[in-house]
PDB file of C-alpha atoms and ligand atoms in Angstrom:
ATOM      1  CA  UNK A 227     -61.137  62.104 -82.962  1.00  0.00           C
ATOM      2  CA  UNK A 228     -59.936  63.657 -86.085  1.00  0.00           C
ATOM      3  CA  UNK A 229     -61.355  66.839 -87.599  1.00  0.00           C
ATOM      4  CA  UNK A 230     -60.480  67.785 -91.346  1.00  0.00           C
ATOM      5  CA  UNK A 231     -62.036  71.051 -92.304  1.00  0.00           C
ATOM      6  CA  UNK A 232     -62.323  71.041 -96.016  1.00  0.00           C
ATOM      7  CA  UNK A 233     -64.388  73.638 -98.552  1.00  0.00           C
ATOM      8  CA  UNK A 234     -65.614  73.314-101.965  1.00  0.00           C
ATOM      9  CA  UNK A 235     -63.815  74.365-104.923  1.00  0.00           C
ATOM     10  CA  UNK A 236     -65.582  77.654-106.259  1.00  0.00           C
ATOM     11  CA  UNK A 237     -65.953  78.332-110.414  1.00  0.00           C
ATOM     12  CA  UNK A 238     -64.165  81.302-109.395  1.00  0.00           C
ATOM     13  CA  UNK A 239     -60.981  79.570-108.382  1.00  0.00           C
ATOM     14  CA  UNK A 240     -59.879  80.093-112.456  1.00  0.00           C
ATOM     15  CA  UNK A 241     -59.332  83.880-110.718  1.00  0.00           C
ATOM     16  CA  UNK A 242     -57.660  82.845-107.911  1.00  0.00           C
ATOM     17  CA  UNK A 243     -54.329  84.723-106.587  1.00  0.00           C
ATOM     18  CA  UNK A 244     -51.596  83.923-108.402  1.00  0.00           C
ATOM     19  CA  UNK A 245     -48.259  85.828-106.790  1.00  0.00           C
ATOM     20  CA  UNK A 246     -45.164  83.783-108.196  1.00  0.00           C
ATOM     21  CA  UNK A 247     -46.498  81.740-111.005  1.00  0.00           C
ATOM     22  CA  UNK A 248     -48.114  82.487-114.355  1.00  0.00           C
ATOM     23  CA  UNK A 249     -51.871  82.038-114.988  1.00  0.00           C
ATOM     24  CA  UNK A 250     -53.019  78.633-116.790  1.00  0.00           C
ATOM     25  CA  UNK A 251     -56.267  77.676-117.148  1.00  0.00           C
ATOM     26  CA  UNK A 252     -57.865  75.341-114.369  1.00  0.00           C
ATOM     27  CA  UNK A 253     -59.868  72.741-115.008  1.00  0.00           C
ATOM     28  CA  UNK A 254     -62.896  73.419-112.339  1.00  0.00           C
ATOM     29  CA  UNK A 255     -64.306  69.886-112.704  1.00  0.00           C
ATOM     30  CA  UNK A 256     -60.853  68.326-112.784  1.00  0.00           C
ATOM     31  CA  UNK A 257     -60.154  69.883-109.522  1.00  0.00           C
ATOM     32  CA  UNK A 258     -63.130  69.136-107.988  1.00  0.00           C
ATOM     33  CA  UNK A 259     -62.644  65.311-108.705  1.00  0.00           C
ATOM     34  CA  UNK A 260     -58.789  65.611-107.126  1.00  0.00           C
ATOM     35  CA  UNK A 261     -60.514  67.722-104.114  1.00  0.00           C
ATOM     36  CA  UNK A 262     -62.518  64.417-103.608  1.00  0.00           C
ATOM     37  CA  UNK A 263     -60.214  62.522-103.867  1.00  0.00           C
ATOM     38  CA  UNK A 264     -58.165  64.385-101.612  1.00  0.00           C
ATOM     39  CA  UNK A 265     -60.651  64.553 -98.836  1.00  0.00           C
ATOM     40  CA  UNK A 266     -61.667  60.586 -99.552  1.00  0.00           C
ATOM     41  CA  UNK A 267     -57.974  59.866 -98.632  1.00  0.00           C
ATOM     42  CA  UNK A 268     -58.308  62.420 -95.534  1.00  0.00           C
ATOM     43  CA  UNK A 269     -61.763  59.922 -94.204  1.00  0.00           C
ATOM     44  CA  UNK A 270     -58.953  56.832 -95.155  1.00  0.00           C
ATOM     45  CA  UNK A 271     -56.904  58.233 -92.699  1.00  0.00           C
ATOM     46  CA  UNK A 272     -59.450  58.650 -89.974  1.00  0.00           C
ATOM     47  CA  UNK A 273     -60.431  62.208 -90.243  1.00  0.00           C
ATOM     48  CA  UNK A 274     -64.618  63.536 -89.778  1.00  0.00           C
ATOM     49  CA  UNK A 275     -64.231  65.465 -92.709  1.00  0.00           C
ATOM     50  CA  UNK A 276     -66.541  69.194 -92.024  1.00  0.00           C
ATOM     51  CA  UNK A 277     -67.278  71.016 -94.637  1.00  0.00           C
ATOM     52  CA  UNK A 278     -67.413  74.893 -94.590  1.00  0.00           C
ATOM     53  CA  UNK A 279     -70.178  76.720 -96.385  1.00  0.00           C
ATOM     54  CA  UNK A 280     -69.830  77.037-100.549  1.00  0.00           C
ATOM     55  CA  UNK A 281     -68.475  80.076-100.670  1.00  0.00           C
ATOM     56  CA  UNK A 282     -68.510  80.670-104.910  1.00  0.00           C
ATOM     57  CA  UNK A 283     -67.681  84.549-104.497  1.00  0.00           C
ATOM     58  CA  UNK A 284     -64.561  83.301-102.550  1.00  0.00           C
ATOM     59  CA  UNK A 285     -61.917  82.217-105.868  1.00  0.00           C
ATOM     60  CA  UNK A 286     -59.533  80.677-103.168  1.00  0.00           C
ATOM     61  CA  UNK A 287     -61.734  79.522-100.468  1.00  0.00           C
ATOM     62  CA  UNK A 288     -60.542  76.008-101.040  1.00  0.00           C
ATOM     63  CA  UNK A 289     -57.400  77.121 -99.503  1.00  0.00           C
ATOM     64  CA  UNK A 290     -58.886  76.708 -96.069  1.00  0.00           C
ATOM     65  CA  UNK A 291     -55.345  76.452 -94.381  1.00  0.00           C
ATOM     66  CA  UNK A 292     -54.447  80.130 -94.713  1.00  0.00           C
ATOM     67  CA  UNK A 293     -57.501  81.650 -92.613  1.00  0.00           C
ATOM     68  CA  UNK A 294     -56.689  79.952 -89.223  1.00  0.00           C
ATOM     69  CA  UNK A 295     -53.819  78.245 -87.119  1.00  0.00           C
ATOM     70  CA  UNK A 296     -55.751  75.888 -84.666  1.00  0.00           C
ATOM     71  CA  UNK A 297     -53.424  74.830 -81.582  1.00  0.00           C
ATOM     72  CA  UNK A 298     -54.809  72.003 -78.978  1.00  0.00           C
ATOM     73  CA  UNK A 299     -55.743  75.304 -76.545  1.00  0.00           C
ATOM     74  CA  UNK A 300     -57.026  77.857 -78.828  1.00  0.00           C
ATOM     75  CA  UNK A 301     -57.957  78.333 -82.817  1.00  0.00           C
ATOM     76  CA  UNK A 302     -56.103  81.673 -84.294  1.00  0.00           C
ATOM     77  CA  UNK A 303     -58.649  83.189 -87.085  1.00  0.00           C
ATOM     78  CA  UNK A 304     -56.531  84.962 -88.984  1.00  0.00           C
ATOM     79  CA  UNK A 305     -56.182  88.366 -91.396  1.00  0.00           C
ATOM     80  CA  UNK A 306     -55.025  87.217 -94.631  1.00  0.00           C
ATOM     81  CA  UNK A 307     -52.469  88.980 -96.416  1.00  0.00           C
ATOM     82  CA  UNK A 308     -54.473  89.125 -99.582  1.00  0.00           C
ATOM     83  CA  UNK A 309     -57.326  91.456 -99.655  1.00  0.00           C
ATOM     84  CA  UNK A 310     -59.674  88.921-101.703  1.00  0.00           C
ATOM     85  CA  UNK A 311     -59.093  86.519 -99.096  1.00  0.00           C
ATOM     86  CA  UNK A 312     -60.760  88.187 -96.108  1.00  0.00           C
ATOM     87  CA  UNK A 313     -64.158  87.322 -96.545  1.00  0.00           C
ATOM     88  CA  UNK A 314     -63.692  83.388 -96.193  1.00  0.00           C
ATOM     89  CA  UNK A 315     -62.567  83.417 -92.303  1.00  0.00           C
ATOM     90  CA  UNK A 316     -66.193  84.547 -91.167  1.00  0.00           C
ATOM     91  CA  UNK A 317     -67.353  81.156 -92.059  1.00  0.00           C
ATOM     92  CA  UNK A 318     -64.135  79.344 -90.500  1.00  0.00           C
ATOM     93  CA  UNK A 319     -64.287  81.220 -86.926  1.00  0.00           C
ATOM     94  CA  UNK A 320     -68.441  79.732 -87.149  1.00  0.00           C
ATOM     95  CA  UNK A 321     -66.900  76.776 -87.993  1.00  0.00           C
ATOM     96  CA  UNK A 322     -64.014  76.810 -85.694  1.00  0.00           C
ATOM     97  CA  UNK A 323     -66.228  77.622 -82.628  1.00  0.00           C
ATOM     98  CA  UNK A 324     -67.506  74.516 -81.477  1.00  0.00           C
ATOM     99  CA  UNK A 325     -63.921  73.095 -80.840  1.00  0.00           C
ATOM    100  CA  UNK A 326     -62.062  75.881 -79.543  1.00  0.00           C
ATOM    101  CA  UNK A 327     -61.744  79.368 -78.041  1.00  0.00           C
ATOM    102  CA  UNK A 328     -61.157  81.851 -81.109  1.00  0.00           C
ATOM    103  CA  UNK A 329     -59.017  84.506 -81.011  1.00  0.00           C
ATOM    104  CA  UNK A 330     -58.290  87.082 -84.174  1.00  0.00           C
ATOM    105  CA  UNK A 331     -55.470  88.432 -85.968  1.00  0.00           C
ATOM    106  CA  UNK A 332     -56.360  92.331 -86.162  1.00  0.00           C
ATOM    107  CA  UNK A 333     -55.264  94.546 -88.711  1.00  0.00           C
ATOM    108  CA  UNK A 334     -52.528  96.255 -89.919  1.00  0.00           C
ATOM    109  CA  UNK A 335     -51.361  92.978 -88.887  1.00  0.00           C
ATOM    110  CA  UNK A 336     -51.664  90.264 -91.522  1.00  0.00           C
ATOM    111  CA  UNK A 337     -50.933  86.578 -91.465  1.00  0.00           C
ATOM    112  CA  UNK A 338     -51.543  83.633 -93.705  1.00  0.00           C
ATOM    113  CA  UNK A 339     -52.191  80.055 -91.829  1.00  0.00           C
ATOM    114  CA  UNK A 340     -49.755  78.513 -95.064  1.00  0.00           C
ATOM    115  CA  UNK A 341     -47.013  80.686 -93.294  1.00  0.00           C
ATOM    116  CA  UNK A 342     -47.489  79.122 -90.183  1.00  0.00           C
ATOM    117  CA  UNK A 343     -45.721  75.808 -88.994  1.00  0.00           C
ATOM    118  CA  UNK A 344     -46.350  73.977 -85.961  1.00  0.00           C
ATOM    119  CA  UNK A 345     -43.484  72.399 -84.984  1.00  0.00           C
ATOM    120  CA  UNK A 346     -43.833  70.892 -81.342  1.00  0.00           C
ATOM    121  CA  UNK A 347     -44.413  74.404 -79.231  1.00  0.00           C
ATOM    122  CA  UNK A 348     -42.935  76.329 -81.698  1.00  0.00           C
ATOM    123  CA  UNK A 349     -44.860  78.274 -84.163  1.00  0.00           C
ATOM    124  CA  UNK A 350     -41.945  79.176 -87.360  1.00  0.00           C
ATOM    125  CA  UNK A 351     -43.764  81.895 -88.968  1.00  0.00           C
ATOM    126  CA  UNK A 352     -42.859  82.993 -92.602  1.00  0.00           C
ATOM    127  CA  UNK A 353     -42.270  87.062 -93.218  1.00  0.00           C
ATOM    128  CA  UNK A 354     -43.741  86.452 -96.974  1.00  0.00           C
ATOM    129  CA  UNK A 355     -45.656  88.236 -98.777  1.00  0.00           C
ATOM    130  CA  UNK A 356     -48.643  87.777 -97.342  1.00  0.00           C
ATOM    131  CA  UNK A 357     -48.145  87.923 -93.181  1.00  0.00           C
ATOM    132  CA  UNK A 358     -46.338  90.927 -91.722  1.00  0.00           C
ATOM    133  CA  UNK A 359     -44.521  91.235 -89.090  1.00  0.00           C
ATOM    134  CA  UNK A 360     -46.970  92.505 -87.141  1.00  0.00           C
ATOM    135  CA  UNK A 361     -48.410  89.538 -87.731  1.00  0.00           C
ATOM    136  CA  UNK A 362     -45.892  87.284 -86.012  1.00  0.00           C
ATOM    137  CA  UNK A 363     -45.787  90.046 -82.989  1.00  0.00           C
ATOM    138  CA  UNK A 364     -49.790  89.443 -82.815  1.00  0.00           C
ATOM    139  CA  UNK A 365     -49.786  85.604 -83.203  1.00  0.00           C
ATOM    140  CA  UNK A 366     -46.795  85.737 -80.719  1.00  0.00           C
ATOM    141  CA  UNK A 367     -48.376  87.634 -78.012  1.00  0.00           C
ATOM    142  CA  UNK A 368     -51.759  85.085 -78.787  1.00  0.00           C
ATOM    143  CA  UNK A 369     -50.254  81.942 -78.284  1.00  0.00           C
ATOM    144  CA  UNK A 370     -47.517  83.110 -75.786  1.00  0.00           C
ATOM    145  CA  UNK A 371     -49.804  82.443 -73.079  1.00  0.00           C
ATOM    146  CA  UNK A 372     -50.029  78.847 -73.669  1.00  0.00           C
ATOM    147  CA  UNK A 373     -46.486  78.275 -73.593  1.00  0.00           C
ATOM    148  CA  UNK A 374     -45.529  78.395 -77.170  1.00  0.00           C
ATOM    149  CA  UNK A 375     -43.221  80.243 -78.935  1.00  0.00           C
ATOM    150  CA  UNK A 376     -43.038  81.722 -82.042  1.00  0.00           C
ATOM    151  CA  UNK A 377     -40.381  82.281 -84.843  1.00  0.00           C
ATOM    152  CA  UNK A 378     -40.347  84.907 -87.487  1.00  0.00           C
ATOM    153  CA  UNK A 379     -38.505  83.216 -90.749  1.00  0.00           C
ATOM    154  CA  UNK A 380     -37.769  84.733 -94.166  1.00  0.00           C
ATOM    155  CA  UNK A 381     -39.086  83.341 -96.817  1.00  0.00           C
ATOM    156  CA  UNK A 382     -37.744  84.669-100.359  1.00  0.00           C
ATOM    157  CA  UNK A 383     -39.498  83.327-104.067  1.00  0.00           C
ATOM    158  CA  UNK A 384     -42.703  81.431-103.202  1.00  0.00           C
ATOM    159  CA  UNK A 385     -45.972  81.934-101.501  1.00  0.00           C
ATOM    160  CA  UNK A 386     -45.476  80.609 -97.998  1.00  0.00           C
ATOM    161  CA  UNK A 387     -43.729  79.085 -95.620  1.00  0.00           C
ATOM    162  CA  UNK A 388     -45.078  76.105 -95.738  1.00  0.00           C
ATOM    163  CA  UNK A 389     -44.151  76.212 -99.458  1.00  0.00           C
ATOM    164  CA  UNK A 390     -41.000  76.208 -98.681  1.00  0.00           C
ATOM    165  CA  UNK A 391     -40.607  73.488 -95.415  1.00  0.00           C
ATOM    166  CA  UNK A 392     -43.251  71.089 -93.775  1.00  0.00           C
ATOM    167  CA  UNK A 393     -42.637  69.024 -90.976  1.00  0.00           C
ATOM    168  CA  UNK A 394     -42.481  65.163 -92.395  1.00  0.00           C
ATOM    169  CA  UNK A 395     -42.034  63.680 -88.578  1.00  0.00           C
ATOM    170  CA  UNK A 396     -41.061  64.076 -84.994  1.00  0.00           C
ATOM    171  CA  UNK A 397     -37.939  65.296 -85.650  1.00  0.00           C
ATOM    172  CA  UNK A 398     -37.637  66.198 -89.229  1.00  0.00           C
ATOM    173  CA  UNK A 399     -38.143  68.427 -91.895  1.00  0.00           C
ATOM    174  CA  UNK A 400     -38.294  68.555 -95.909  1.00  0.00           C
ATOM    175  CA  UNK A 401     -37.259  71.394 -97.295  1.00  0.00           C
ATOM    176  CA  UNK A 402     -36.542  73.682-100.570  1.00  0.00           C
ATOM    177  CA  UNK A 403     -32.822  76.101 -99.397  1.00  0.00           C
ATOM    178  CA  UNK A 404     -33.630  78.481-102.283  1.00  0.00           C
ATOM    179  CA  UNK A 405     -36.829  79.646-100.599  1.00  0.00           C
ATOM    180  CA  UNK A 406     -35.699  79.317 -96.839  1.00  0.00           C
ATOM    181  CA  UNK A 407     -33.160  79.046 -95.000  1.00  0.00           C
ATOM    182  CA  UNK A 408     -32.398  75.753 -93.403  1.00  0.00           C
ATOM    183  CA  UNK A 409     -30.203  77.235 -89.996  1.00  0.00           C
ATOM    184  CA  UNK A 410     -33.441  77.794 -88.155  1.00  0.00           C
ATOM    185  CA  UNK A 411     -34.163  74.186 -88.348  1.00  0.00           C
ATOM    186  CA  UNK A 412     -30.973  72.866 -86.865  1.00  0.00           C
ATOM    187  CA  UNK A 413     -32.160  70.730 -84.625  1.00  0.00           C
ATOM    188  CA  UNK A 414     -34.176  68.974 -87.333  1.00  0.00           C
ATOM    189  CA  UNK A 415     -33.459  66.026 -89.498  1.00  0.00           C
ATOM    190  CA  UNK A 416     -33.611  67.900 -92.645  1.00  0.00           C
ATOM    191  CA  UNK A 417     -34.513  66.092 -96.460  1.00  0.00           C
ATOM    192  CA  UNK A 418     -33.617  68.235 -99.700  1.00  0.00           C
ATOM    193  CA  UNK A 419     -36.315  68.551-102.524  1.00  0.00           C
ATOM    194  CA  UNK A 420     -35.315  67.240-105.509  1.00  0.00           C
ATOM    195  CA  UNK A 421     -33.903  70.221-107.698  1.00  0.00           C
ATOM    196  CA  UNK A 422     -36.125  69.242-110.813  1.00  0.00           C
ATOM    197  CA  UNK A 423     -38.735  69.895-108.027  1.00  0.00           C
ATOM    198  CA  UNK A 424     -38.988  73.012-106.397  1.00  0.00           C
ATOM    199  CA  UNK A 425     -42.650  72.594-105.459  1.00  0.00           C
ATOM    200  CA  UNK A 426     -42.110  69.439-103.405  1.00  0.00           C
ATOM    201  CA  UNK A 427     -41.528  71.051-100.308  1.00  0.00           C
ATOM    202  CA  UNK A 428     -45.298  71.096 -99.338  1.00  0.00           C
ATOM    203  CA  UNK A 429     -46.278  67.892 -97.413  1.00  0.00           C
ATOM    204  CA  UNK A 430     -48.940  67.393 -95.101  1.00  0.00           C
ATOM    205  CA  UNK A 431     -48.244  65.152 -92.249  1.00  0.00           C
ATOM    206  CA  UNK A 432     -51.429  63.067 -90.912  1.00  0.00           C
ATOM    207  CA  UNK A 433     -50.211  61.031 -88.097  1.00  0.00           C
ATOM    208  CA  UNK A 434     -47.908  58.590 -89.165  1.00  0.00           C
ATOM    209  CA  UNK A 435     -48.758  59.082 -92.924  1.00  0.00           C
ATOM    210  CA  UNK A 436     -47.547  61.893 -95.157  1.00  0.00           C
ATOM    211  CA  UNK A 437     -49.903  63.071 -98.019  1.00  0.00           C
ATOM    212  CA  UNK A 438     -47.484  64.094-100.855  1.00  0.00           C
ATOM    213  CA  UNK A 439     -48.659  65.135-104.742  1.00  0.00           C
ATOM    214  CA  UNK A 440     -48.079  62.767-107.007  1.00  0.00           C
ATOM    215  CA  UNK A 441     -46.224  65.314-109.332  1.00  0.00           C
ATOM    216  CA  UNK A 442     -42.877  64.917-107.117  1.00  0.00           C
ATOM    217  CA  UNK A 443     -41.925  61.271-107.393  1.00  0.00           C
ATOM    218  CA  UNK A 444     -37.945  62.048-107.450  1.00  0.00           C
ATOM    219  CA  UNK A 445     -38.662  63.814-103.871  1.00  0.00           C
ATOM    220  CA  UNK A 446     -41.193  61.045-102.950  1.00  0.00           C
ATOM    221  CA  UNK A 447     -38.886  58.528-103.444  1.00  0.00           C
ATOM    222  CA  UNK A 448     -35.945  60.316-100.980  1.00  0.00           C
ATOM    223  CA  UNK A 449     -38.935  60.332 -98.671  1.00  0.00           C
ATOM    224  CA  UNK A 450     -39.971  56.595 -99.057  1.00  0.00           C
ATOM    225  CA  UNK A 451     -36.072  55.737 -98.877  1.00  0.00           C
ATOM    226  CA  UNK A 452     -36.050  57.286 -95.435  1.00  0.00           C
ATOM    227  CA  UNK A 453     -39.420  54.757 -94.305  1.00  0.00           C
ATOM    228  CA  UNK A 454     -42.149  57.575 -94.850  1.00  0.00           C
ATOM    229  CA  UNK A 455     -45.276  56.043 -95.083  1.00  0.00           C
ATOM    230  CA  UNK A 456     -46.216  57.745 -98.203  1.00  0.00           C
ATOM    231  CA  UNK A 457     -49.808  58.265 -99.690  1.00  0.00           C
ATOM    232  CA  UNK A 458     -49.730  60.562-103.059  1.00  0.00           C
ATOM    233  CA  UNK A 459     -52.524  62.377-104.097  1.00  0.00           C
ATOM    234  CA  UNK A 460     -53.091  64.645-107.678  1.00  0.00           C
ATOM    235  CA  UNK A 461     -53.227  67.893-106.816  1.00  0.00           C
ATOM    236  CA  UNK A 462     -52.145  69.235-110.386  1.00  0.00           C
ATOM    237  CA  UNK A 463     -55.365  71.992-110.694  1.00  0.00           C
ATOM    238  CA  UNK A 464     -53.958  73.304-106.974  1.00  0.00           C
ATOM    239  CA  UNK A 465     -50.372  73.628-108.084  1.00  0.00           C
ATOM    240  CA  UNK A 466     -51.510  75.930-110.949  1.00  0.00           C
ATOM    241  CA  UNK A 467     -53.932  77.986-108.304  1.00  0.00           C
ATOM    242  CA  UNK A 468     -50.488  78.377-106.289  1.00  0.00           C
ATOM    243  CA  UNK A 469     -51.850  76.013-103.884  1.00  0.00           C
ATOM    244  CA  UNK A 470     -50.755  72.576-102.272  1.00  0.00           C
ATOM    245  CA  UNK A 471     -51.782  69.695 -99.855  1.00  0.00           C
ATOM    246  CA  UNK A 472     -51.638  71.663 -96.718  1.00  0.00           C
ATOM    247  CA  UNK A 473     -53.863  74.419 -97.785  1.00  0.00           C
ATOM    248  CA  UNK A 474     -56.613  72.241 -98.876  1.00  0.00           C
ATOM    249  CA  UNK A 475     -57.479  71.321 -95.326  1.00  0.00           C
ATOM    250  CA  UNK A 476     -57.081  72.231 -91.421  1.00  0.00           C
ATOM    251  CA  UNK A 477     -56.631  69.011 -89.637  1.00  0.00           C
ATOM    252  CA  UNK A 478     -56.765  69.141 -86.057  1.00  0.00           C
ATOM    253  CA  UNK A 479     -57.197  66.585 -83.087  1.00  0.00           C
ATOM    254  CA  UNK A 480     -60.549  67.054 -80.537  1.00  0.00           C
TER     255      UNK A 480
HETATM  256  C1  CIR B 772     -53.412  82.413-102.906  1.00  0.00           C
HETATM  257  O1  CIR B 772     -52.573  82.993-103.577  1.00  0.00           O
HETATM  258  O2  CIR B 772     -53.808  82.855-101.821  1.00  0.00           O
HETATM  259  C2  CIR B 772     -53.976  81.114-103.428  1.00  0.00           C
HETATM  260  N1  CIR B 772     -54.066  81.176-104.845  1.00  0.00           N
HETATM  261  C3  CIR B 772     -53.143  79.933-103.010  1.00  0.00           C
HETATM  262  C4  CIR B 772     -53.097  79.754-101.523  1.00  0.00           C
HETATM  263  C5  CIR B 772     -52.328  78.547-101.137  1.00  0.00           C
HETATM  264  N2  CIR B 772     -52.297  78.425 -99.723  1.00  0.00           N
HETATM  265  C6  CIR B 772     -51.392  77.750 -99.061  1.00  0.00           C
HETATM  266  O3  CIR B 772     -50.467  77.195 -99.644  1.00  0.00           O
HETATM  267  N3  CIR B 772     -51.485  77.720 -97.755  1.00  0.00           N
END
């Protein structure tokens, strides 16, 4: 079975962290009807959809992504780089609990789940802004055990890693080369964003299908021309919160 851990958008998400993008006002019910719709197409897919506790004093606790890394062995609960964040993992590591051993992030160390990509048994983890590298010598000596192995890549001008590449299949990867660096991914089949669309790097791969927002199509279509099964989904009132279709969910396998 398929577990999708989703949380509700809070009113408080028009305060949300904003690091390389201006504030513009967020439509609270509009993104609440593309969360929905965004979790209806997760159930489509074949995912139990869980819902974490409302947590309205938490402005970005719909970004459930960034407060854990769950492997098939063990579920890293993590210390987010942003201060404002650290409050929503308590509810994840409940959460988290009843499908696998936890194990914690400690500070000074800091990591973000968004800067964490599971690629096979390697974990690429971005050095952003918001994990340290401290945090990829924690995570490293967490998951090291269970035979993976883990990466520390630069990331320069966006939020995460996983802004800047996601894993679209097997074998390959979409990415944006003015945020990372595409050398560490050499072994990778590797598709360009569009340049009109910078964003576009942030897909979310569920099985054989890969969610993609809606407000890419020039990148959508170089995926679709490659025989991606496509699904697109508005996730406009994220973008502006900084936020995309990986970090509205943690989708894992039981
Ligand atoms: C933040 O800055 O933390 C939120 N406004 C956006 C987090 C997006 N998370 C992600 O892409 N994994």
């Amino acid at each position: 079975m398929r577990i999708a851990l989703t949380r509700s958008v809070s009113p408080g998400i028009v305060q949300c962290e904003l690091t390389h993008i201006a504030r513009e006002p967020i439509d609270v019910d509009m993104a609440r009807a593309q969360h929905a719709a965004y979790e209806g197409l997760l159930a489509d897919l074949g995912c139990r959809r869980i819902r974490l506790p409302d947590a309205p004093a938490c402005p970005d606790g719909v970004f459930v992504e960034d407060t854990a890394v769950v492997l098939e062995e063990v579920a890293v609960i993590t210390h987010p780089g942003a201060a404002s964040r650290r409050a929503e993992t308590t509810s994840v590591a409940e959460a988290l609990a009843r499908y696998r051993p936890l194990v914690w992030i400690q500070p000074p160390a800091t990591l973000d789940g968004g800067d964490v990509l599971v690629l096979g048994r390697t974990l690429y983890v971005g050095l952003s802004g918001r994990t340290n590298a401290d945090g990829v010598d924690q995570l490293r000596r967490l998951v090291e055990p269970f035979g993976y192995r883990c990466r520390g890549i630069e990331v320069r001008g966006c939020l995460h890693l996983k802004s800047a590449v996601t894993g679209i299949g097997e074998e390959s990867v979409l990415l944006n080369r003015a945020w990372v660096s595409p050398d560490p991914f050499a072994a990778f089949e590797k598709i360009d964003v569009d340049p009109a669309e910078p964003h576009a790097a942030n897909a979310l791969r569920v099985g054989d299908v890969v969610l993609f927002p809606a407000a890419f199509p020039r990148t959508g279509e170089r995926l679709e021309r490659v025989g991606l099964d496509l699904r697109t989904v508005d996730v406009a009132e994220f973008t502006k919160a900084e936020g995309g279709v990986t970090c509205c969910s943690i989708v894992f396998d039981l």
